[in-house]
mmCIF file of C-alpha atoms in Angstrom:
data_model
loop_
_atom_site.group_PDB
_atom_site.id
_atom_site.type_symbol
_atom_site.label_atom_id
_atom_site.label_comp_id
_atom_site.label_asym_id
_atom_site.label_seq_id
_atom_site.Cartn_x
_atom_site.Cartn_y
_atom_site.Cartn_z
ATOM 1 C CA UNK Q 13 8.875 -29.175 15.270
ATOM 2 C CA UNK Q 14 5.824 -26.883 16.033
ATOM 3 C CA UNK Q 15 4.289 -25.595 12.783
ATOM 4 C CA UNK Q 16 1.312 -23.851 14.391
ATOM 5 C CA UNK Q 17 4.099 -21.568 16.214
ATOM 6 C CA UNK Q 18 4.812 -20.131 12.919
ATOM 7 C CA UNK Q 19 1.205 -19.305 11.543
ATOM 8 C CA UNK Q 20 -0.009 -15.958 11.137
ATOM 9 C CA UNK Q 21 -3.191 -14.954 11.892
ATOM 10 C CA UNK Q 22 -5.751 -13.947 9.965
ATOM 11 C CA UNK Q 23 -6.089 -10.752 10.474
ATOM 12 C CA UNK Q 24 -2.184 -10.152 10.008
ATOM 13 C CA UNK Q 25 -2.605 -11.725 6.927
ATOM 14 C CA UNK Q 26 -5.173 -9.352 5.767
ATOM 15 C CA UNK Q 27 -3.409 -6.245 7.412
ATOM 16 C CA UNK Q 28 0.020 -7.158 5.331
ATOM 17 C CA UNK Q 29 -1.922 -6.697 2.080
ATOM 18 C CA UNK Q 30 -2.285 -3.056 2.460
ATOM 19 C CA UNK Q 31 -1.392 -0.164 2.266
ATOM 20 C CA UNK Q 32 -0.982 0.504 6.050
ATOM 21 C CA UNK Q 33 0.706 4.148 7.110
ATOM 22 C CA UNK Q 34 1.840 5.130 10.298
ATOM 23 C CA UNK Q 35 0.412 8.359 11.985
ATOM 24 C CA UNK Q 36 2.901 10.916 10.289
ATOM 25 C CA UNK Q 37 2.408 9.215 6.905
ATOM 26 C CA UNK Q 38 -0.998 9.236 6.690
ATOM 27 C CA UNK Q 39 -1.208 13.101 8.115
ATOM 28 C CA UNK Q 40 1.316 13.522 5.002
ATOM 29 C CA UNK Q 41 -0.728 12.135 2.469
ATOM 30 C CA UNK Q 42 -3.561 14.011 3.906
ATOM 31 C CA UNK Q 43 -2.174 17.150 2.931
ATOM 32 C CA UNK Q 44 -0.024 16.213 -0.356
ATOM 33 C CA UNK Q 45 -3.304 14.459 -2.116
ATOM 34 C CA UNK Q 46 -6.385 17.426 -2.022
ATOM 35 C CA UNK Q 47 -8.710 15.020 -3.686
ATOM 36 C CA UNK Q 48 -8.189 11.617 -1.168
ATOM 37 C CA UNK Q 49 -11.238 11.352 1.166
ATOM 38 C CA UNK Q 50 -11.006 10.639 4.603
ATOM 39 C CA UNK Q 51 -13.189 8.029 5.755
ATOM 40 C CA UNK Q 52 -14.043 7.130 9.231
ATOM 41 C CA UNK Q 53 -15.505 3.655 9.690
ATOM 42 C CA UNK Q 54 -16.327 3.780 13.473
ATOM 43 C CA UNK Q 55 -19.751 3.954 14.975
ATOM 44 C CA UNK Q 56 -21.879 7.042 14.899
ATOM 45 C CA UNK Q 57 -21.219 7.900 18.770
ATOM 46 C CA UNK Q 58 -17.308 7.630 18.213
ATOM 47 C CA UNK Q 59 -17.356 9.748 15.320
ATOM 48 C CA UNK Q 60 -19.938 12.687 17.161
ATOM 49 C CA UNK Q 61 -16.797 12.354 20.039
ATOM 50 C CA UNK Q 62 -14.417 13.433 17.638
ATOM 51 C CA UNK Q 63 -12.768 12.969 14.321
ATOM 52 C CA UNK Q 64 -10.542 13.940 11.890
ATOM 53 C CA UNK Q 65 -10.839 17.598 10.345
ATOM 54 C CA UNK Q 66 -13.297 17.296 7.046
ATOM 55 C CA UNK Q 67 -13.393 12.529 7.401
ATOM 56 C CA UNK Q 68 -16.578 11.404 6.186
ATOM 57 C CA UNK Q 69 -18.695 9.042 8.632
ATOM 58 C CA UNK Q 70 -19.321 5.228 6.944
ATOM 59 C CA UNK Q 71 -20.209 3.093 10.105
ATOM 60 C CA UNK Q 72 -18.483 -0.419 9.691
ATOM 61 C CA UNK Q 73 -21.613 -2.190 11.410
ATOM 62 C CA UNK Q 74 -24.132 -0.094 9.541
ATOM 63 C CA UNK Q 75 -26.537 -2.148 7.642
ATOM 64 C CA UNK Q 76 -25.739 -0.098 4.579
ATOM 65 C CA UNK Q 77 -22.089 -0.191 4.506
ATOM 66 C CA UNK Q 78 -21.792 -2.096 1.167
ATOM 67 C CA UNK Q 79 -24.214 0.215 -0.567
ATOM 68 C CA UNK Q 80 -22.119 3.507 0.886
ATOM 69 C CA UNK Q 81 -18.663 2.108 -0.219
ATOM 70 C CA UNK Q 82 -20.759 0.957 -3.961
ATOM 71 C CA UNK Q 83 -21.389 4.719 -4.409
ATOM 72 C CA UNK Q 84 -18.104 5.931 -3.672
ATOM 73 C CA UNK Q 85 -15.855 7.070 -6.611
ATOM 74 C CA UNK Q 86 -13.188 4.221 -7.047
ATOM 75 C CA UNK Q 87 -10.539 5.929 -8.591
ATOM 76 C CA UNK Q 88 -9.877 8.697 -6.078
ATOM 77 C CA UNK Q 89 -7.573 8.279 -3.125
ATOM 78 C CA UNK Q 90 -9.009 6.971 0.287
ATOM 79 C CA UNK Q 91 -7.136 6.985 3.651
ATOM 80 C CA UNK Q 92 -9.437 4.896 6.176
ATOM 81 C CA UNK Q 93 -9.300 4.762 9.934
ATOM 82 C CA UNK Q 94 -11.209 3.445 13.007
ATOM 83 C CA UNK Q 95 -10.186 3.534 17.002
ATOM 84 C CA UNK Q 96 -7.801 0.463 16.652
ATOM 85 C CA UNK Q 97 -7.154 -0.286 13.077
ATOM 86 C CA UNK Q 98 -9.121 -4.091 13.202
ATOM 87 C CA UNK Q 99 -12.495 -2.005 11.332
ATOM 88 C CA UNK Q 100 -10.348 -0.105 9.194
ATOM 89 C CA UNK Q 101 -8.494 -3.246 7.870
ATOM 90 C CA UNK Q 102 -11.334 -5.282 6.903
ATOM 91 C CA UNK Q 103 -13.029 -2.188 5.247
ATOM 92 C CA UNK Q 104 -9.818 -1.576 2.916
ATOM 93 C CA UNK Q 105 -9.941 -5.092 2.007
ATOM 94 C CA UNK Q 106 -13.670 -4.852 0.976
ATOM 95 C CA UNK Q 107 -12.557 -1.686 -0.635
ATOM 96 C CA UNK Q 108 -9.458 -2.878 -2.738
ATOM 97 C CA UNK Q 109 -11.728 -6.292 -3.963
ATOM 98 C CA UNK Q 110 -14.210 -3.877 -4.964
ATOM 99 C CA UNK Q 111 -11.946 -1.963 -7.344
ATOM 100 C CA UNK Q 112 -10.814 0.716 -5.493
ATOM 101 C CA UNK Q 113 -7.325 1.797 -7.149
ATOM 102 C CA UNK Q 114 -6.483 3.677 -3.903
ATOM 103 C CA UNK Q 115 -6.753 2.513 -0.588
ATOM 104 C CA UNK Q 116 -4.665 3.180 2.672
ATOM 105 C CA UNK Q 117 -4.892 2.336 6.203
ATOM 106 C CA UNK Q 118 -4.128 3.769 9.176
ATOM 107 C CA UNK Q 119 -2.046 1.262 11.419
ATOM 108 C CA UNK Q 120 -2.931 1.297 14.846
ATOM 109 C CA UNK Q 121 -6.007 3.324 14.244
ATOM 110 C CA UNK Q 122 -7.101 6.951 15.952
ATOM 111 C CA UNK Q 123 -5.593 5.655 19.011
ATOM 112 C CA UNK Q 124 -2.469 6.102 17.107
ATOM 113 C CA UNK Q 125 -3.080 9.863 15.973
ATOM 114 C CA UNK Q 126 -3.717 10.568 19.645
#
């Protein structure tokens, strides 16, 4: 019997400990919770190419990442993307060991919303 055929990744692991929303969900929550904040975690040039209406830019491979997310508000909402959903993922996780009451993620990323 193969056990390593069973094994889930790492990643998978981290992604199934979330609160991860599909396209139409997230949208939803968008416009039922006023006070959750949008936040983008691509790159600077992704984000200048287009986002979502009124997302605030945190780069995930800025050098001051940690010190954005440490001067967020913890106990408001936040619904997180990237292009693919791998940034957004690990960025929730930082988020939700940080305190953060309210985190969700956007499976599959932009690329999802498009």
């Amino acid at each position: 019997m193969n056990v390593d055929a069973c094994e889930i990744n790492r990643w998978e692991l981290l992604r199934r400990q979330l609160n991860n929303l599909d396209q139409q969900h997230f949208e939803e929550l968008v416009q039922a919770a006023p006070d959750a904040i949008v936040l983008d975690v691509r790159t600077q040039s992704e984000f200048e190419a287009g986002h979502l209406p009124g997302a605030i830019h945190m780069d995930y491979f800025g050098p001051d990442l940690i010190e954005q997310m440490d001067a967020l508000d913890k106990s408001k909402p936040y619904l997180v993307y990237c292009r693919s959903g791998r940034r957004s993922v690990r960025v929730c996780v930082l988020m939700r060991n940080s305190g953060f009451k309210e985190v969700y993620n956007l499976d599959g990323g932009i690329k999802a919303w498009q």
